């Protein structure tokens, strides 16, 4: 029986399933393992079921024992893993696409609504009983007729487009390539971020974190937006240069933000906290029971498929 290191606690049903398929090394205290601990615990294992909190950079991967043949990431995003270093060492990397699309798109839409409709201020005022209804109290931005720019029109971007279109938003997008018309469903394609940002009253960041997308939201690109735009991010914090975004909020170039992901999680740039117009969540994208069960099942199935067949349809390197 193959032995798998499972780096974080999973839901009980998933740990039970994994224990039936493999010998498992579980993390019963749900500790955040350091890189040296990950390497140490990998000894004697054939694979790792990793989480987005495990930083699998080249240095860590190069020190893994040669018995490790697969890193199955319990996430669709894979910015925590150096895919090239894994490939060079003969380690397959897999992810969990599809199963978290709906849950993550729901949070993407919540970020748009929360930022546009001043939900943070509203919650704070309601909790402290510090409010009085009036005709101009907490006036926000209505979504009807507002242009939504989607950066990265993959599965999650397409689902956000579908939902927000039903709210009356006008959908624009940028992607590495233009989608076929049946997938576009009337969304307007832009072949550059400059062109997309210049028509985005609201932006939803849905693209993967890669070397190319790192700090794509920066001092220069923020200037492409219409004044008073709203920026939301349901993808990864690495795509945003925090200082540039904080400065744009300060200058009111950007009206509000909705963030679920951050550079250096679980910390976030404290500069964001001073803004009432920051609607911020602690990386809740896929956090529903059905979705987490499905993600972990898929992460386990990816390992089973890999050891049974030598490959896996969700292999990403
Ligand atoms: C969640 O952020 C994921 O990438 O699965």
Tab-separated table of C-alpha atoms and ligand atoms in Angstrom:
chain	number	residue	atom	x	y	z
A	1	UNK	CA	0.000	0.000	0.000
A	2	UNK	CA	1.329	3.463	-0.907
A	3	UNK	CA	2.031	5.888	1.908
A	4	UNK	CA	0.751	9.473	1.689
A	5	UNK	CA	1.563	12.501	3.807
A	6	UNK	CA	-1.586	14.594	4.286
A	7	UNK	CA	-0.261	17.953	5.365
A	8	UNK	CA	-3.455	19.467	6.855
A	9	UNK	CA	-6.567	18.095	8.502
A	10	UNK	CA	-9.346	17.161	6.082
A	11	UNK	CA	-13.013	16.655	6.919
A	12	UNK	CA	-13.484	13.320	8.718
A	13	UNK	CA	-15.185	11.611	5.755
A	14	UNK	CA	-12.196	12.497	3.571
A	15	UNK	CA	-9.610	11.292	6.069
A	16	UNK	CA	-11.565	8.020	6.362
A	17	UNK	CA	-11.573	7.603	2.610
A	18	UNK	CA	-7.836	8.346	2.355
A	19	UNK	CA	-7.102	5.850	5.155
A	20	UNK	CA	-8.887	3.107	3.211
A	21	UNK	CA	-6.889	3.767	0.046
A	22	UNK	CA	-3.445	4.433	1.513
A	23	UNK	CA	-1.290	4.279	4.583
A	24	UNK	CA	-1.636	7.858	5.749
A	25	UNK	CA	0.411	10.227	7.836
A	26	UNK	CA	-2.238	12.588	9.247
A	27	UNK	CA	-1.702	15.989	10.822
A	28	UNK	CA	-3.992	15.519	13.820
A	29	UNK	CA	-3.248	18.936	15.336
A	30	UNK	CA	-3.600	20.689	11.984
A	31	UNK	CA	-0.221	22.340	12.523
A	32	UNK	CA	1.164	24.580	9.789
A	33	UNK	CA	4.257	22.563	8.909
A	34	UNK	CA	7.488	24.372	8.208
A	35	UNK	CA	9.288	23.430	5.035
A	36	UNK	CA	11.853	21.351	6.954
A	37	UNK	CA	9.073	19.499	8.772
A	38	UNK	CA	7.373	18.761	5.442
A	39	UNK	CA	10.606	17.303	4.127
A	40	UNK	CA	11.173	15.273	7.293
A	41	UNK	CA	7.619	13.876	7.340
A	42	UNK	CA	7.817	12.957	3.653
A	43	UNK	CA	10.447	10.326	4.398
A	44	UNK	CA	9.011	6.898	3.679
A	45	UNK	CA	6.086	8.404	1.728
A	46	UNK	CA	5.154	7.969	-1.942
A	47	UNK	CA	3.068	11.095	-2.266
A	48	UNK	CA	1.906	14.266	-0.564
A	49	UNK	CA	-1.628	15.598	-0.338
A	50	UNK	CA	-0.755	19.264	0.081
A	51	UNK	CA	-2.773	22.377	0.844
A	52	UNK	CA	-2.473	25.932	-0.399
A	53	UNK	CA	-0.804	26.815	2.904
A	54	UNK	CA	2.208	24.573	2.064
A	55	UNK	CA	4.901	26.523	0.292
A	56	UNK	CA	6.395	23.949	-2.053
A	57	UNK	CA	9.120	26.073	-3.605
A	58	UNK	CA	12.058	24.699	-5.595
A	59	UNK	CA	14.275	24.459	-2.525
A	60	UNK	CA	11.725	22.353	-0.646
A	61	UNK	CA	10.896	20.170	-3.629
A	62	UNK	CA	14.569	19.467	-4.328
A	63	UNK	CA	15.001	18.183	-0.791
A	64	UNK	CA	12.008	15.824	-0.873
A	65	UNK	CA	12.917	12.126	-0.796
A	66	UNK	CA	13.089	10.446	-4.229
A	67	UNK	CA	10.204	8.166	-3.244
A	68	UNK	CA	7.757	11.096	-3.602
A	69	UNK	CA	6.114	10.789	-7.009
A	70	UNK	CA	3.070	13.011	-6.685
A	71	UNK	CA	1.975	16.213	-4.959
A	72	UNK	CA	-1.799	16.355	-5.041
A	73	UNK	CA	-2.830	19.901	-4.195
A	74	UNK	CA	-6.089	20.275	-2.262
A	75	UNK	CA	-6.941	23.407	-4.277
A	76	UNK	CA	-7.507	24.483	-7.830
A	77	UNK	CA	-4.833	27.201	-7.488
A	78	UNK	CA	-1.240	26.033	-7.540
A	79	UNK	CA	0.772	29.184	-6.872
A	80	UNK	CA	2.138	27.453	-3.742
A	81	UNK	CA	3.978	24.846	-5.827
A	82	UNK	CA	6.934	25.280	-8.173
A	83	UNK	CA	5.612	23.166	-11.034
A	84	UNK	CA	8.882	23.230	-13.000
A	85	UNK	CA	10.996	22.126	-10.022
A	86	UNK	CA	8.549	19.278	-9.411
A	87	UNK	CA	8.663	18.245	-13.053
A	88	UNK	CA	12.467	18.239	-13.060
A	89	UNK	CA	12.443	15.955	-10.038
A	90	UNK	CA	9.904	13.642	-11.698
A	91	UNK	CA	7.057	14.603	-9.374
A	92	UNK	CA	3.566	14.945	-10.853
A	93	UNK	CA	1.460	17.816	-9.517
A	94	UNK	CA	-2.344	17.687	-9.619
A	95	UNK	CA	-5.116	20.100	-8.610
A	96	UNK	CA	-8.883	20.038	-8.023
A	97	UNK	CA	-10.648	21.913	-10.832
A	98	UNK	CA	-14.423	22.100	-11.435
A	99	UNK	CA	-15.657	20.980	-8.028
A	100	UNK	CA	-15.114	24.385	-6.427
A	101	UNK	CA	-16.269	26.566	-9.295
A	102	UNK	CA	-19.727	27.370	-7.924
A	103	UNK	CA	-18.662	27.983	-4.315
A	104	UNK	CA	-15.785	30.233	-5.378
A	105	UNK	CA	-17.934	32.150	-7.850
A	106	UNK	CA	-20.452	32.766	-5.040
A	107	UNK	CA	-17.714	34.418	-2.991
A	108	UNK	CA	-16.568	36.322	-6.094
A	109	UNK	CA	-20.070	37.775	-6.412
A	110	UNK	CA	-20.257	38.454	-2.681
A	111	UNK	CA	-17.049	40.512	-2.987
A	112	UNK	CA	-18.566	42.542	-5.807
A	113	UNK	CA	-21.798	43.147	-3.892
A	114	UNK	CA	-20.054	43.765	-0.565
A	115	UNK	CA	-17.632	46.297	-2.020
A	116	UNK	CA	-20.164	48.089	-4.242
A	117	UNK	CA	-22.935	48.244	-1.615
A	118	UNK	CA	-20.684	49.287	1.296
A	119	UNK	CA	-21.362	46.143	3.309
A	120	UNK	CA	-18.393	46.578	5.687
A	121	UNK	CA	-19.543	50.002	6.793
A	122	UNK	CA	-23.123	48.787	7.037
A	123	UNK	CA	-22.222	45.790	9.209
A	124	UNK	CA	-20.037	47.909	11.480
A	125	UNK	CA	-22.765	50.543	11.917
A	126	UNK	CA	-25.545	48.010	12.466
A	127	UNK	CA	-23.509	46.148	15.115
A	128	UNK	CA	-22.764	49.327	17.002
A	129	UNK	CA	-26.311	50.651	16.611
A	130	UNK	CA	-24.673	53.700	15.129
A	131	UNK	CA	-26.997	54.515	12.269
A	132	UNK	CA	-30.080	56.346	11.242
A	133	UNK	CA	-31.905	55.744	7.990
A	134	UNK	CA	-31.936	58.723	5.674
A	135	UNK	CA	-32.324	59.213	1.960
A	136	UNK	CA	-28.580	59.488	1.448
A	137	UNK	CA	-27.350	57.031	4.091
A	138	UNK	CA	-24.619	54.639	2.846
A	139	UNK	CA	-25.357	55.199	-0.789
A	140	UNK	CA	-23.426	52.652	-2.827
A	141	UNK	CA	-22.913	51.636	-6.426
A	142	UNK	CA	-25.744	49.708	-8.047
A	143	UNK	CA	-24.718	46.771	-10.208
A	144	UNK	CA	-27.475	47.162	-12.817
A	145	UNK	CA	-25.938	48.599	-15.968
A	146	UNK	CA	-22.433	48.648	-14.464
A	147	UNK	CA	-19.538	47.231	-16.486
A	148	UNK	CA	-17.796	44.237	-14.921
A	149	UNK	CA	-14.308	43.368	-16.132
A	150	UNK	CA	-13.327	39.756	-15.569
A	151	UNK	CA	-9.610	39.106	-15.550
A	152	UNK	CA	-9.269	35.401	-16.362
A	153	UNK	CA	-12.332	33.852	-17.963
A	154	UNK	CA	-11.819	30.276	-16.845
A	155	UNK	CA	-14.483	28.230	-15.081
A	156	UNK	CA	-14.825	30.584	-12.117
A	157	UNK	CA	-14.753	33.720	-14.263
A	158	UNK	CA	-17.458	32.272	-16.524
A	159	UNK	CA	-19.661	31.408	-13.558
A	160	UNK	CA	-19.262	34.921	-12.115
A	161	UNK	CA	-20.162	36.301	-15.555
A	162	UNK	CA	-23.326	34.190	-15.627
A	163	UNK	CA	-24.486	35.325	-12.181
A	164	UNK	CA	-23.613	39.002	-12.548
A	165	UNK	CA	-25.194	39.160	-15.986
A	166	UNK	CA	-28.450	38.147	-14.346
A	167	UNK	CA	-27.950	41.125	-12.016
A	168	UNK	CA	-27.813	43.407	-15.037
A	169	UNK	CA	-24.037	43.875	-15.272
A	170	UNK	CA	-22.384	44.246	-18.661
A	171	UNK	CA	-19.570	41.728	-18.939
A	172	UNK	CA	-16.133	42.411	-20.417
A	173	UNK	CA	-13.160	40.068	-20.070
A	174	UNK	CA	-9.519	39.475	-20.791
A	175	UNK	CA	-8.088	36.017	-21.139
A	176	UNK	CA	-4.999	34.532	-22.785
A	177	UNK	CA	-7.288	33.656	-25.689
A	178	UNK	CA	-10.754	34.651	-26.802
A	179	UNK	CA	-13.442	32.160	-25.843
A	180	UNK	CA	-15.768	30.534	-28.333
A	181	UNK	CA	-19.099	32.330	-28.654
A	182	UNK	CA	-21.017	29.662	-26.764
A	183	UNK	CA	-18.721	30.172	-23.757
A	184	UNK	CA	-18.585	33.948	-24.102
A	185	UNK	CA	-22.358	34.273	-23.895
A	186	UNK	CA	-22.250	37.877	-25.053
A	187	UNK	CA	-19.250	38.963	-22.921
A	188	UNK	CA	-16.941	41.399	-24.708
A	189	UNK	CA	-13.341	40.270	-25.233
A	190	UNK	CA	-10.329	42.578	-24.722
A	191	UNK	CA	-6.945	41.464	-25.966
A	192	UNK	CA	-5.005	43.527	-23.407
A	193	UNK	CA	-5.394	44.349	-19.741
A	194	UNK	CA	-5.168	48.044	-20.579
A	195	UNK	CA	-8.215	47.771	-22.798
A	196	UNK	CA	-10.124	45.689	-20.207
A	197	UNK	CA	-9.260	47.887	-17.231
A	198	UNK	CA	-10.249	51.080	-19.078
A	199	UNK	CA	-13.878	49.861	-19.287
A	200	UNK	CA	-14.042	48.152	-15.876
A	201	UNK	CA	-16.261	49.992	-13.404
A	202	UNK	CA	-15.776	46.845	-11.337
A	203	UNK	CA	-12.996	44.282	-11.776
A	204	UNK	CA	-13.151	40.650	-10.699
A	205	UNK	CA	-9.740	38.979	-10.609
A	206	UNK	CA	-10.149	35.291	-11.427
A	207	UNK	CA	-6.864	34.344	-13.116
A	208	UNK	CA	-4.257	31.928	-11.724
A	209	UNK	CA	-1.189	33.255	-9.909
A	210	UNK	CA	1.788	32.685	-12.189
A	211	UNK	CA	5.027	34.528	-12.895
A	212	UNK	CA	3.163	36.433	-15.650
A	213	UNK	CA	0.257	37.551	-13.445
A	214	UNK	CA	2.306	38.515	-10.389
A	215	UNK	CA	1.535	42.151	-9.439
A	216	UNK	CA	-0.568	42.656	-12.546
A	217	UNK	CA	-2.526	45.192	-10.501
A	218	UNK	CA	0.185	47.792	-9.958
A	219	UNK	CA	0.815	51.537	-9.936
A	220	UNK	CA	0.793	51.749	-13.727
A	221	UNK	CA	-2.141	49.445	-14.481
A	222	UNK	CA	-4.323	51.067	-11.793
A	223	UNK	CA	-4.222	54.256	-13.829
A	224	UNK	CA	-6.018	52.505	-16.711
A	225	UNK	CA	-9.247	52.232	-14.655
A	226	UNK	CA	-12.070	54.783	-14.733
A	227	UNK	CA	-11.970	56.979	-11.634
A	228	UNK	CA	-13.932	55.408	-8.804
A	229	UNK	CA	-13.617	51.798	-10.002
A	230	UNK	CA	-14.031	48.845	-7.649
A	231	UNK	CA	-11.472	46.032	-7.539
A	232	UNK	CA	-12.239	42.549	-6.256
A	233	UNK	CA	-9.989	39.493	-5.994
A	234	UNK	CA	-11.156	35.920	-5.522
A	235	UNK	CA	-8.007	34.378	-7.056
A	236	UNK	CA	-4.663	34.950	-5.316
A	237	UNK	CA	-3.055	37.839	-3.458
A	238	UNK	CA	0.131	37.616	-5.525
A	239	UNK	CA	-1.683	39.238	-8.445
A	240	UNK	CA	-1.983	42.553	-6.580
A	241	UNK	CA	0.716	45.028	-5.576
A	242	UNK	CA	-0.797	45.938	-2.205
A	243	UNK	CA	0.986	49.253	-1.761
A	244	UNK	CA	-0.166	50.476	-5.171
A	245	UNK	CA	-3.780	49.484	-4.448
A	246	UNK	CA	-3.715	51.110	-1.007
A	247	UNK	CA	-2.357	54.288	-2.550
A	248	UNK	CA	-5.109	54.237	-5.212
A	249	UNK	CA	-7.740	53.880	-2.452
A	250	UNK	CA	-6.168	56.789	-0.605
A	251	UNK	CA	-6.386	58.951	-3.712
A	252	UNK	CA	-10.001	57.819	-4.357
A	253	UNK	CA	-8.884	56.601	-7.761
A	254	UNK	CA	-10.358	53.322	-6.518
A	255	UNK	CA	-13.706	53.619	-4.750
A	256	UNK	CA	-13.780	50.290	-2.910
A	257	UNK	CA	-12.210	46.844	-2.817
A	258	UNK	CA	-13.436	43.329	-2.127
A	259	UNK	CA	-10.712	40.847	-1.254
A	260	UNK	CA	-10.763	37.179	-0.246
A	261	UNK	CA	-7.070	36.456	-0.851
A	262	UNK	CA	-3.826	38.133	0.180
A	263	UNK	CA	-0.081	38.042	-0.229
A	264	UNK	CA	1.458	36.278	2.756
A	265	UNK	CA	-1.806	34.799	4.134
A	266	UNK	CA	-2.980	34.571	6.856
A	267	UNK	CA	-1.528	38.064	7.254
A	268	UNK	CA	-2.694	40.885	5.100
A	269	UNK	CA	-1.211	44.272	4.467
A	270	UNK	CA	-2.382	46.338	7.486
A	271	UNK	CA	-2.761	49.311	5.146
A	272	UNK	CA	-6.085	47.820	3.974
A	273	UNK	CA	-7.598	47.914	7.451
A	274	UNK	CA	-7.925	51.679	7.611
A	275	UNK	CA	-10.444	51.760	4.752
A	276	UNK	CA	-14.147	51.448	5.524
A	277	UNK	CA	-14.599	50.711	1.869
A	278	UNK	CA	-12.531	47.517	2.127
A	279	UNK	CA	-14.803	44.469	2.164
A	280	UNK	CA	-12.413	41.745	3.220
A	281	UNK	CA	-12.841	38.026	3.863
A	282	UNK	CA	-10.414	35.357	5.097
A	283	UNK	CA	-10.002	33.161	1.978
A	284	UNK	CA	-13.484	31.622	2.017
A	285	UNK	CA	-13.742	30.888	-1.735
A	286	UNK	CA	-14.306	27.138	-1.528
A	287	UNK	CA	-15.505	27.018	2.082
A	288	UNK	CA	-18.741	25.035	1.926
A	289	UNK	CA	-19.024	21.493	3.213
A	290	UNK	CA	-20.062	19.955	-0.117
A	291	UNK	CA	-17.245	21.690	-1.917
A	292	UNK	CA	-14.538	20.851	0.607
A	293	UNK	CA	-15.682	17.202	0.613
A	294	UNK	CA	-15.610	17.118	-3.178
A	295	UNK	CA	-12.201	18.816	-3.363
A	296	UNK	CA	-10.548	16.425	-0.934
A	297	UNK	CA	-12.200	13.425	-2.623
A	298	UNK	CA	-10.802	14.604	-5.917
A	299	UNK	CA	-7.355	15.195	-4.410
A	300	UNK	CA	-7.429	11.588	-3.122
A	301	UNK	CA	-8.788	10.219	-6.433
A	302	UNK	CA	-6.014	12.046	-8.291
A	303	UNK	CA	-3.438	10.077	-6.284
A	304	UNK	CA	-5.278	6.786	-6.826
A	305	UNK	CA	-5.494	7.450	-10.574
A	306	UNK	CA	-1.830	8.399	-10.730
A	307	UNK	CA	-0.597	5.238	-9.000
A	308	UNK	CA	-3.034	3.026	-10.954
A	309	UNK	CA	-2.304	4.410	-14.419
A	310	UNK	CA	0.963	6.361	-14.224
A	311	UNK	CA	-0.827	9.620	-15.048
A	312	UNK	CA	-3.829	11.692	-14.049
A	313	UNK	CA	-6.259	13.899	-15.953
A	314	UNK	CA	-5.763	16.686	-13.418
A	315	UNK	CA	-1.967	16.704	-13.764
A	316	UNK	CA	-0.789	20.287	-14.259
A	317	UNK	CA	2.983	19.951	-14.841
B	1	LIG	C1	-8.727	27.953	-3.307
B	1	LIG	O1	-8.335	29.064	-3.157
B	1	LIG	C2	-8.241	27.066	-4.297
B	1	LIG	O2	-7.357	27.432	-5.096
B	1	LIG	O3	-8.689	25.914	-4.320
